[in-house]
Tab-separated table of C-alpha atoms in Angstrom:
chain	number	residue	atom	x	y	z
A	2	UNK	CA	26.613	-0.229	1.819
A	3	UNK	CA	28.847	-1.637	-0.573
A	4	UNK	CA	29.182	0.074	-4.285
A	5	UNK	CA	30.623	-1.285	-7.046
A	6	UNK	CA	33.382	1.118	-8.017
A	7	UNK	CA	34.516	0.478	-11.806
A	8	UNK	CA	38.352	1.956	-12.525
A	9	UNK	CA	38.735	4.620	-15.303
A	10	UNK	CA	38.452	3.374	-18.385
A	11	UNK	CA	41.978	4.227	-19.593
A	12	UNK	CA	43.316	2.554	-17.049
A	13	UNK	CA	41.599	-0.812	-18.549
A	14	UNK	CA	43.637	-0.264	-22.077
A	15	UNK	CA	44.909	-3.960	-22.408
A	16	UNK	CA	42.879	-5.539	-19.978
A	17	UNK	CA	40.261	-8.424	-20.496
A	18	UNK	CA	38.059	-8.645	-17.587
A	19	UNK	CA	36.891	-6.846	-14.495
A	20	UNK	CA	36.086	-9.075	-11.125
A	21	UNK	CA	36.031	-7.470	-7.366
A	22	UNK	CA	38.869	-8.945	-5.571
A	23	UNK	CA	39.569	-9.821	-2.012
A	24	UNK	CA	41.323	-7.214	-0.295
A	25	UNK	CA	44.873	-5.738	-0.547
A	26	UNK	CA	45.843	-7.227	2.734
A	27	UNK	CA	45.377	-11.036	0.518
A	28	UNK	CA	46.019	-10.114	-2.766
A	29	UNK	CA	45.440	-12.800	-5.368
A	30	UNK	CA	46.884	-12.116	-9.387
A	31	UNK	CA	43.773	-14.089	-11.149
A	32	UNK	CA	43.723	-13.702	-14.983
A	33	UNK	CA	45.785	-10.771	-15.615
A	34	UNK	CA	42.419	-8.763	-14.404
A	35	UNK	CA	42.101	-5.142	-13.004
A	36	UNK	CA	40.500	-5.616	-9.505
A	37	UNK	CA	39.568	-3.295	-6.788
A	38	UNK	CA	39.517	-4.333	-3.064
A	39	UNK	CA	36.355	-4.645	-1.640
A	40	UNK	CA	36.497	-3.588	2.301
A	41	UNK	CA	35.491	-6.251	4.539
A	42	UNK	CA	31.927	-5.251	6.063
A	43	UNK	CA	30.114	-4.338	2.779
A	44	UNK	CA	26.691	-5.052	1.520
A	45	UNK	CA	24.866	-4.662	-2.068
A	46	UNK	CA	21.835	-2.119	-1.375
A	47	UNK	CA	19.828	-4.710	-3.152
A	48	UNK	CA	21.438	-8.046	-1.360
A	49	UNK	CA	23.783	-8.998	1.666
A	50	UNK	CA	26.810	-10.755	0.275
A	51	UNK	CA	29.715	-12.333	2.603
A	52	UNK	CA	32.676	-12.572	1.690
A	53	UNK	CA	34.744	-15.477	3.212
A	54	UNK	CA	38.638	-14.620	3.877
A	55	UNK	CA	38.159	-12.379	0.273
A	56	UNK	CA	37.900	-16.041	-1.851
A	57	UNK	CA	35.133	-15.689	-3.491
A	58	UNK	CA	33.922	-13.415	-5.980
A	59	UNK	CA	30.450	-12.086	-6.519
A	60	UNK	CA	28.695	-10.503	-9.630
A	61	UNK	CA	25.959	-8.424	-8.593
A	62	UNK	CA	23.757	-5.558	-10.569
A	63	UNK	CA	25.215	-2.365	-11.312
A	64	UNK	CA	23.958	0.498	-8.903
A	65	UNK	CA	22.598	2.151	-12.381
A	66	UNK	CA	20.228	-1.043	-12.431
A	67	UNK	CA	19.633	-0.711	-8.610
A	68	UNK	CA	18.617	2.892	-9.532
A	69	UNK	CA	16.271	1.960	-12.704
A	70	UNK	CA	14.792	-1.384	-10.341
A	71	UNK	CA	13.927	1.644	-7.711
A	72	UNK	CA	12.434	4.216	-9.728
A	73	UNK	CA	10.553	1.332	-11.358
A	74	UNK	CA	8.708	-0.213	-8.148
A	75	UNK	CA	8.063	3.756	-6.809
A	76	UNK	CA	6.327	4.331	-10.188
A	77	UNK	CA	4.704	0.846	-9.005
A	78	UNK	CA	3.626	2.003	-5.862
A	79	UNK	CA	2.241	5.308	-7.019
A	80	UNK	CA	-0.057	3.080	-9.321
A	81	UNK	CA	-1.063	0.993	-6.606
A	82	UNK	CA	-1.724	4.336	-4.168
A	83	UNK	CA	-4.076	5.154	-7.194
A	84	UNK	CA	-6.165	1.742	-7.067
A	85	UNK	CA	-6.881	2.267	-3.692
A	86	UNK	CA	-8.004	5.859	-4.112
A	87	UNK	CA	-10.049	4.862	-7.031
A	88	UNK	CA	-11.242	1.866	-5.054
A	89	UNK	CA	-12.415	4.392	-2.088
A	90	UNK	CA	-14.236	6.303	-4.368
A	91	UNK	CA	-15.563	3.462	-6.022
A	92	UNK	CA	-17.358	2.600	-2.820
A	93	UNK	CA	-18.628	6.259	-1.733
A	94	UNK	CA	-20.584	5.947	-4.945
A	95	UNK	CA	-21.662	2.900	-4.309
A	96	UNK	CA	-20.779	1.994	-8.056
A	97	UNK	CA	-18.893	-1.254	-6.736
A	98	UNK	CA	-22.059	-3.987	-7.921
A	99	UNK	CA	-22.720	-2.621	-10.777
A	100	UNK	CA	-20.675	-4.907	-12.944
A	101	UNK	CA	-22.316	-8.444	-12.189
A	102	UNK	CA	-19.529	-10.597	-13.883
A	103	UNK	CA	-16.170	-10.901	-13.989
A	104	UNK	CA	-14.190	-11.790	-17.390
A	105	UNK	CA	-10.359	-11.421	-17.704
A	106	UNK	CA	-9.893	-10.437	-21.133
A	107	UNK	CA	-13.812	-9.655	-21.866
A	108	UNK	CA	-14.890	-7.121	-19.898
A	109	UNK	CA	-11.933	-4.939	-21.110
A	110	UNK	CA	-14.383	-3.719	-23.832
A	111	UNK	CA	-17.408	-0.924	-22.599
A	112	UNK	CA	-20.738	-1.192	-24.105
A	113	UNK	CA	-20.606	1.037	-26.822
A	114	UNK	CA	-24.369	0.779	-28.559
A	115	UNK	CA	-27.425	1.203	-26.986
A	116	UNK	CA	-28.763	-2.215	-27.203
A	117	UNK	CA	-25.509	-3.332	-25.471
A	118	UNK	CA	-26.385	-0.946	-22.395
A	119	UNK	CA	-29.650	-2.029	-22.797
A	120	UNK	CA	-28.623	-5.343	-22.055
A	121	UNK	CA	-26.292	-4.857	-19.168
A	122	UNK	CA	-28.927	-2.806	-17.191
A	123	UNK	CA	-31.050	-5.684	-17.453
A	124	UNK	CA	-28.201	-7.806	-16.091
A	125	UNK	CA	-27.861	-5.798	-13.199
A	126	UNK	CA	-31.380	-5.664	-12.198
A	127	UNK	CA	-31.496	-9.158	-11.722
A	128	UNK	CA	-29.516	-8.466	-8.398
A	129	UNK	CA	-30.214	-7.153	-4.992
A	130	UNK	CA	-28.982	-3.900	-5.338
A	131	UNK	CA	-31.390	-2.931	-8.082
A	132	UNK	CA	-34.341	-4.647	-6.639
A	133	UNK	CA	-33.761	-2.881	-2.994
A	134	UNK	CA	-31.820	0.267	-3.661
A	135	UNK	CA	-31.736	1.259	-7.012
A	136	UNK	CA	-35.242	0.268	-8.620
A	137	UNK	CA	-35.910	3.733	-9.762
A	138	UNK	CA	-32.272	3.850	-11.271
A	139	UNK	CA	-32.374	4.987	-15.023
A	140	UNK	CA	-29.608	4.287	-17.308
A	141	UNK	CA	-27.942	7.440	-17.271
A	142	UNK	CA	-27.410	6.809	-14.212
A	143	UNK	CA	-26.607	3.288	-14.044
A	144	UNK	CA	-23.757	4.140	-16.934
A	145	UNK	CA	-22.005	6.663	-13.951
A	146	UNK	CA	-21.678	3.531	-11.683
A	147	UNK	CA	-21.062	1.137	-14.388
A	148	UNK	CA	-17.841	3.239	-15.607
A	149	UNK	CA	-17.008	3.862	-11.651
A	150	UNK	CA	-16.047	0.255	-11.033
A	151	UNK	CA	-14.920	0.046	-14.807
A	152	UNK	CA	-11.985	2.306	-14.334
A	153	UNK	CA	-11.348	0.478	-10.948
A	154	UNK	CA	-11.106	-2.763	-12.690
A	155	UNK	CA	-8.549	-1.471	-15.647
A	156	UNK	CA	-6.799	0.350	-13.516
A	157	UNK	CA	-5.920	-2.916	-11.569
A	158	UNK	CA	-5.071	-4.573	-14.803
A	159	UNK	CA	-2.882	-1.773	-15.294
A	160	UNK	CA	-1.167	-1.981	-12.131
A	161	UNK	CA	-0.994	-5.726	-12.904
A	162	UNK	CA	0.969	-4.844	-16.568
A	163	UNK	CA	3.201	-2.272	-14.231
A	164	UNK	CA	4.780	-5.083	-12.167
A	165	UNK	CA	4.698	-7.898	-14.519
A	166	UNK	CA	5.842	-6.828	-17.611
A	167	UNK	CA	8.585	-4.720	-16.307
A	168	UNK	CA	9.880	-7.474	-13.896
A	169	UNK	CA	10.367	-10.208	-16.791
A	170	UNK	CA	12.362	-7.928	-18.473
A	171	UNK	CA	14.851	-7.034	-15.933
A	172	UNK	CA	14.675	-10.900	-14.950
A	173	UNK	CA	15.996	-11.668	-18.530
A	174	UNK	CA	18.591	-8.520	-18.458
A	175	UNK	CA	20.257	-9.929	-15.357
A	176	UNK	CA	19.326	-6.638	-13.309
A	177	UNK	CA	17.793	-8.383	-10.411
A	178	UNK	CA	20.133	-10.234	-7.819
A	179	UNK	CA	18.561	-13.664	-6.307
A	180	UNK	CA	17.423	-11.944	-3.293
A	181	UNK	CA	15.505	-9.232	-5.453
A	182	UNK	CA	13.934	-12.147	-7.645
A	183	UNK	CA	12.227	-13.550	-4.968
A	184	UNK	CA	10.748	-9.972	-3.682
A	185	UNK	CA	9.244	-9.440	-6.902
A	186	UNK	CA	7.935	-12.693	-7.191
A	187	UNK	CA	6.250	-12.340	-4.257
A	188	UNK	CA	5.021	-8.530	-5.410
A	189	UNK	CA	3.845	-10.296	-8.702
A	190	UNK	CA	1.367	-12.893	-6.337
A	191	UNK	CA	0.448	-9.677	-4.220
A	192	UNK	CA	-0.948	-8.101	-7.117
A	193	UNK	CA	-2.688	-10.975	-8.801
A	194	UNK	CA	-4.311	-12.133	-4.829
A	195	UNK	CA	-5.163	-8.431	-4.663
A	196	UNK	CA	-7.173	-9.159	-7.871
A	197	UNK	CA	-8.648	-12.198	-6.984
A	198	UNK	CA	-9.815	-10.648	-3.578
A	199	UNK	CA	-11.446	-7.585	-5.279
A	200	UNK	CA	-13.889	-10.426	-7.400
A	201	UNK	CA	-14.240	-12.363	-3.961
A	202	UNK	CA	-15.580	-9.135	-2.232
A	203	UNK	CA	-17.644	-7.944	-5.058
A	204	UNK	CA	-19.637	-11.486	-5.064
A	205	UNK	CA	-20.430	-11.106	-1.581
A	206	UNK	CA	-22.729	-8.400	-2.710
A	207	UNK	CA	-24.754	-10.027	-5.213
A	208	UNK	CA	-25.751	-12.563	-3.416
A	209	UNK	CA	-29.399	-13.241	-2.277
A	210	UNK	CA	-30.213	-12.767	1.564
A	211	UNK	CA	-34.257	-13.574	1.529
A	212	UNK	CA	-33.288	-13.351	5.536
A	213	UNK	CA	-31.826	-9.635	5.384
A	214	UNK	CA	-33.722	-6.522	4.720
A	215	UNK	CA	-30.943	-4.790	5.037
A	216	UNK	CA	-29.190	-2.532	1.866
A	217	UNK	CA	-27.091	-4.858	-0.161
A	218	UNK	CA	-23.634	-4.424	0.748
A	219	UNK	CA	-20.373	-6.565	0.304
A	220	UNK	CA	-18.730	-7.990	3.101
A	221	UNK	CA	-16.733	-5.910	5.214
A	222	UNK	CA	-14.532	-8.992	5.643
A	223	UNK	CA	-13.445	-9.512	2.727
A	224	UNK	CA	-13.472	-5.453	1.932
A	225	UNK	CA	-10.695	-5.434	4.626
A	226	UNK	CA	-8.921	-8.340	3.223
A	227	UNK	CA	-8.938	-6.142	-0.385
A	228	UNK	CA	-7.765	-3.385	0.927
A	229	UNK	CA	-5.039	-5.012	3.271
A	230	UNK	CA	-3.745	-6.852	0.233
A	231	UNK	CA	-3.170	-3.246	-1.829
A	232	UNK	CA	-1.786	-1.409	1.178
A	233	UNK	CA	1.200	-4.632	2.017
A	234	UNK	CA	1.687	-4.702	-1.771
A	235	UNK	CA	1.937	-0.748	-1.965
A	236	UNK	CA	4.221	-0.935	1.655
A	237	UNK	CA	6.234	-3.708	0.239
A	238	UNK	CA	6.891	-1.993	-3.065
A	239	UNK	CA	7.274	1.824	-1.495
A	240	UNK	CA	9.992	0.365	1.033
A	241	UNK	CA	12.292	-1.701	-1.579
A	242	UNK	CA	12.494	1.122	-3.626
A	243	UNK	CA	13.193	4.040	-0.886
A	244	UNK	CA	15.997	1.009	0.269
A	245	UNK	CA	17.051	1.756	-3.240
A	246	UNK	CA	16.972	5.210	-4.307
A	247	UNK	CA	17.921	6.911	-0.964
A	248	UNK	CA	21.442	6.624	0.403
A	249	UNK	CA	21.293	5.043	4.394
A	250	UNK	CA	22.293	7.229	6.765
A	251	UNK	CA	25.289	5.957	9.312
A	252	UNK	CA	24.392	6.974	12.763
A	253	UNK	CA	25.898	5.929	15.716
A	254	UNK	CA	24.274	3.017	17.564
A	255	UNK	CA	22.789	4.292	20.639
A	256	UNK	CA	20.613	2.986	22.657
A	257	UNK	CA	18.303	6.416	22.212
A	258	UNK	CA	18.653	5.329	18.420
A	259	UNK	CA	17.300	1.754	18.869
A	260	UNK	CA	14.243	2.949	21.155
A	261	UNK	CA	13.586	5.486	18.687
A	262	UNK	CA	13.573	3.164	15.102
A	263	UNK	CA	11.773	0.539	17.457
A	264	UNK	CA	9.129	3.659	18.345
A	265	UNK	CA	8.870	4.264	14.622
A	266	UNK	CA	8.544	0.516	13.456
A	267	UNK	CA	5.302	0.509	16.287
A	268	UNK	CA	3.653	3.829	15.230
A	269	UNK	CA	3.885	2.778	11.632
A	270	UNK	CA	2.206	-0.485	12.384
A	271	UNK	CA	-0.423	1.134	14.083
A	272	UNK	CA	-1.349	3.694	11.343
A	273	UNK	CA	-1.376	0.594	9.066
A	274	UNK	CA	-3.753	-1.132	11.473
A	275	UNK	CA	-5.635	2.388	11.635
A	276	UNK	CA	-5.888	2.387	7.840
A	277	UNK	CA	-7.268	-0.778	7.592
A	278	UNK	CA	-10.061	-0.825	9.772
A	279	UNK	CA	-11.881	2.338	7.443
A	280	UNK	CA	-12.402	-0.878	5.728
A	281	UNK	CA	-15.141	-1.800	7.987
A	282	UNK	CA	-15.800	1.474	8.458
A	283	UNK	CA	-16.847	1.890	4.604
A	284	UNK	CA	-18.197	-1.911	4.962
A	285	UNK	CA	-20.657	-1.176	7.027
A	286	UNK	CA	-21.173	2.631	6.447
A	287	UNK	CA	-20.366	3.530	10.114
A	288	UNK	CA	-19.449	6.844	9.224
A	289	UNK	CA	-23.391	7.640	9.446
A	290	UNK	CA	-24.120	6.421	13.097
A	291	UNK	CA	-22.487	8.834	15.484
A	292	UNK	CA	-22.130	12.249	13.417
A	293	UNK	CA	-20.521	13.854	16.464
A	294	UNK	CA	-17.012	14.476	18.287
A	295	UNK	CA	-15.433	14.221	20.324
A	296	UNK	CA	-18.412	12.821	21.966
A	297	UNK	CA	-20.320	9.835	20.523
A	298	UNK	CA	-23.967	11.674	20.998
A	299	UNK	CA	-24.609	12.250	24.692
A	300	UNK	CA	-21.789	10.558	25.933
A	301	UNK	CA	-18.388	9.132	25.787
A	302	UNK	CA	-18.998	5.592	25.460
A	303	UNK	CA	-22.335	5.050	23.516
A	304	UNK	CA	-24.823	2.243	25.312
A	305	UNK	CA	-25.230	0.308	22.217
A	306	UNK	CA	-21.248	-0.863	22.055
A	307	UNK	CA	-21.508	-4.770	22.696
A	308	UNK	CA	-25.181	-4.811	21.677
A	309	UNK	CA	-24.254	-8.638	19.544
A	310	UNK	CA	-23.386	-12.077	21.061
A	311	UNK	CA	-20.883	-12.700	21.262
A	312	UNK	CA	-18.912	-9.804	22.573
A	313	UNK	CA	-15.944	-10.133	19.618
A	314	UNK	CA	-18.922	-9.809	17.010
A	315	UNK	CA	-19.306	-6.318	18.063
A	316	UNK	CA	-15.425	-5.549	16.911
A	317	UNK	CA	-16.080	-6.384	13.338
A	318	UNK	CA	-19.905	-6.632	12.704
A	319	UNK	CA	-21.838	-3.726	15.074
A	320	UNK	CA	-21.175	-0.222	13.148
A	321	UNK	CA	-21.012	1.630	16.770
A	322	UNK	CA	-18.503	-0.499	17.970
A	323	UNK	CA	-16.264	-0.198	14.404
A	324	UNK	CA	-16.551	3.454	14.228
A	325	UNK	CA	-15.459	3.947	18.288
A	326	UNK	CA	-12.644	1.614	17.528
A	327	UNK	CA	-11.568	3.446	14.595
A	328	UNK	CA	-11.719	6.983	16.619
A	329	UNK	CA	-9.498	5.259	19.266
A	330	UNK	CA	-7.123	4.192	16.718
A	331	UNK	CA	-6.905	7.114	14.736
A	332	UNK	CA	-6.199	9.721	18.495
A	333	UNK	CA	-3.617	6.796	19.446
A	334	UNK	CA	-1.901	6.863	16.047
A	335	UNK	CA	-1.417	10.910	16.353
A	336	UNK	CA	-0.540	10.821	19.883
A	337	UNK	CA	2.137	8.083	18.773
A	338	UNK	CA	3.270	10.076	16.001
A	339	UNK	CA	3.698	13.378	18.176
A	340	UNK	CA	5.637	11.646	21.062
A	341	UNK	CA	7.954	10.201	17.762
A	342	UNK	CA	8.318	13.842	16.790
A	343	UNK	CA	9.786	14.980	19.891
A	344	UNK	CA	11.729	12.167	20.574
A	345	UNK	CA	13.227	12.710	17.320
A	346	UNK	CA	13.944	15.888	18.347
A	347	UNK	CA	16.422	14.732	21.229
A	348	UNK	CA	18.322	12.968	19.129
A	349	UNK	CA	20.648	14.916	16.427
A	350	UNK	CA	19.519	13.515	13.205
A	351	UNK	CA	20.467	14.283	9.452
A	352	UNK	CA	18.456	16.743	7.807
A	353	UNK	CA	16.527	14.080	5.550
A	354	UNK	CA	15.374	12.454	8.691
A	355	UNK	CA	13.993	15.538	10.541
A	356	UNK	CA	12.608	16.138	7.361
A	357	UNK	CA	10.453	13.170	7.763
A	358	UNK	CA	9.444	13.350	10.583
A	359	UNK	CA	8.053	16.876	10.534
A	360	UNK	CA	6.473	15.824	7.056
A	361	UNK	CA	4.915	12.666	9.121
A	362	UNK	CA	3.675	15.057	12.120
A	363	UNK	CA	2.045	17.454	9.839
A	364	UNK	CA	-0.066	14.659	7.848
A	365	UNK	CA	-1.174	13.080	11.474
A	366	UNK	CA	-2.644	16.244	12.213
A	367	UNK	CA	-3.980	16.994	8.742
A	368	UNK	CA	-5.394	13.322	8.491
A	369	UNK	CA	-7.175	14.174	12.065
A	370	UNK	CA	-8.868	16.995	10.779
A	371	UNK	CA	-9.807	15.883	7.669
A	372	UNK	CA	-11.703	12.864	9.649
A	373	UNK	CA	-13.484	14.459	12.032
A	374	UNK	CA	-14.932	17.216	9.382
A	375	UNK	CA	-16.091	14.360	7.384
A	376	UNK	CA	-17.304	12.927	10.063
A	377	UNK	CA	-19.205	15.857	11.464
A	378	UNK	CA	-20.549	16.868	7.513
A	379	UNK	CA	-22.200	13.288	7.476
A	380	UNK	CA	-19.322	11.719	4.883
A	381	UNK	CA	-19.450	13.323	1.840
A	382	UNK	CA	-18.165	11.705	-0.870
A	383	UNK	CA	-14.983	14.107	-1.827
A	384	UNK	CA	-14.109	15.071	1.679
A	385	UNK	CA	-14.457	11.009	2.734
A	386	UNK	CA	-12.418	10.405	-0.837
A	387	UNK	CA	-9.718	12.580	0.690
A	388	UNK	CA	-9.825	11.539	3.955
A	389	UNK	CA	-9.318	7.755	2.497
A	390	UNK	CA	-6.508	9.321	0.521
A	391	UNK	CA	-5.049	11.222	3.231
A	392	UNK	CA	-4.717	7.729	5.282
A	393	UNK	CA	-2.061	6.233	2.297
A	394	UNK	CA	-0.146	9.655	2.169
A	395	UNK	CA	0.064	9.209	6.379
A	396	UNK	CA	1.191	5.534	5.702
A	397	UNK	CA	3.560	6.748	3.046
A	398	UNK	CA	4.926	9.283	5.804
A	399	UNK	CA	5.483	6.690	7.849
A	400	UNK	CA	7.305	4.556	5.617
A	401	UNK	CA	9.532	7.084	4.681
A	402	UNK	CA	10.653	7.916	8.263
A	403	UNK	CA	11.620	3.926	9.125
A	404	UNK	CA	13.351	3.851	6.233
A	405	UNK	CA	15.481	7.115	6.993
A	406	UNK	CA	16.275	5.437	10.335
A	407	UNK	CA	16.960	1.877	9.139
A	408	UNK	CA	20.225	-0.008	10.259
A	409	UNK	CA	22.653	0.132	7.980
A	410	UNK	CA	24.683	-3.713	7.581
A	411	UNK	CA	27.832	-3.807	9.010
């Protein structure tokens, strides 16, 4: 990794400009300026730049600005890591339909007289989930789920303000190289699809189904495709700004090396894929038809797995099926993460990185019990809420170990 190294200040008494300069081997005199070599083989942590033959010259941020832009998009991530939480908990309390529109700038203020709440109950019990579920509901209680999704929803605008506001202002300081501007561009459409997806999914549930007697739910489709948007946006963000704020580590090439980063890249996919399908989990409130381990009832494989036609319906639509597949996952995604551990193990590491991967071990494990207790206790709410929260800390484990053993540009 290249760094900008800036001479002593006394030494620039007289001198007009700084630019980085090819190196000593081809030195160039270029505007009586003070210039340090740059070794051939160096990167920006925020962007690759090649140098050809040392002619050009390159102005990139200052590693205090790579060090601000990091702390910035963890802070960003951490908010994110809290909309999901909220989100989970949002749904355990099944407080997700209780606000029946969706208004920008509008809904930002509460009810705040009685005629107002007055008026909003009546709102929602012009929808399914008061006429099937919640007919008895009083307003006390339909205020607890009203504020539920109400602090979901700010706290996405917040996360929103968090990214936006903060990138247009290093945009206009010049602290953002181009590479950089287009990653937090793209984080900037993350967040606002992540919004759009949240109304999406909630409008799935207030729709009439004269053909259902079922409880009104949203879609687990488009549950999964809300969640997946927060957890890229929160792995996008969390990895740019470890790339940041931790110095690589350069070890030797090896082939053990390579088959253990390409390991970690795998098992990290898989507890992202693991995470992701509690979505249908929650979606279809699988949690509640198998309240056993390790076996599924009476046996192993329960007779009602491929129950729908066709067969991929089951996968995504029949709660046995989604709650086996998610129990595979989730033993698959420890057993990865323990043969990781020990393969780490035969390789000698820097502390940092056998760091993380002891830190990632002991969250597989923790994640597993917390799971099957909740599981086993028939889901409730703040052992499920932790469990949920347990998956983005195991993601976040994850993260932090392929970044430790990322390749460092030559």
């Amino acid at each position: 990794m290249q760094r900008l190294l800036f001479p002593p200040f006394r030494a620039l008494k007289g001198r007009q400009c700084l630019q980085l300069l090819a190196p000593r081997a081809a030195p160039r005199a270029q505007c009586d300026c003070i210039r340090r070599p740059l070794r051939p083989g160096q990167y920006s942590t925020i962007s690759e730049v090649a140098l050809q033959s040392g002619r050009g010259t390159v102005s990139l941020p200052s590693k205090a600005a790579e060090q601000v832009v990091g702390r910035w998009l963890l802070v960003c991530s951490g908010t994110v890591a809290g909309a999901v939480i909220l989100g989970g908990v949002t749904r355990l309390t099944e407080s997700g339909l209780s606000m029946v529109d969706w208004h920008l700038i509008k809904e930002m203020k509460p009810p705040t007289s009685q005629e107002e709440w007055e008026a909003e109950f009546q709102r929602y019990q012009q929808f399914p989930e008061f006429k099937i579920l919640n007919h008895d509901m009083t307003l006390t209680e339909f205020k607890f789920i009203w504020y539920m999704e109400y602090s979901h929803r700010m706290w996405g605008r917040l996360v929103g303000l968090a990214y936006i506001l903060p990138a247009a202002y290093f945009w206009r300081k010049g602290w953002l190289s181009r590479g950089m501007k287009g990653r937090v561009l793209a984080l900037c459409g993350l967040v606002c699809l992540s919004g759009l997806l949240g109304w999406y999914m909630v409008k799935s549930g207030l729709e009439e189904k004269p053909d259902s007697h079922d409880i009104p739910r949203v879609s687990q489709y488009r549950l999964a495709a809300h969640l997946g948007s927060a957890l890229v946006l929160y792995c996008a963000s969390l990895w740019t700004s470890l790339s940041l704020l931790l110095p690589p580590h350069k070890l030797p090439e090896t082939r053990a090396l390579l088959w253990l980063r390409r390991f970690a890249h795998g098992t990290a996919g898989l507890v992202f894929l693991t995470a992701l399908s509690g979505a249908f989990v929650a979606g279809l409130d699988a949690g509640l038809v198998y309240n056993s381990f390790p076996k599924m009832g009476e046996s192993w494989i329960p007779e009602d797995l491929f129950t729908f036609s066709p067969i991929l319906r089951n996968v995504f639509e029949n709660p046995t099926t989604v709650q086996f597949d998610h129990r595979i996952l989730g033993i698959t995604s420890v057993t990865a993460i323990t043969v990781l551990y020990f393969l780490s193990r035969r390789i000698p590491l820097p502390r940092r990185t056998k760091m993380a991967a002891v830190t990632l071990l002991a969250l597989a494990y923790t994640q597993v019990g917390l799971g099957i207790s909740t599981l086993l206790m028939y889901v409730p709410t703040p052992l499920a809420a932790t469990h949920q929260s347990g998956s983005l800390a195991l993601l976040t484990g994850a993260l932090w170990l392929m970044n430790e053993l990322r390749r460092v540009p030559k």
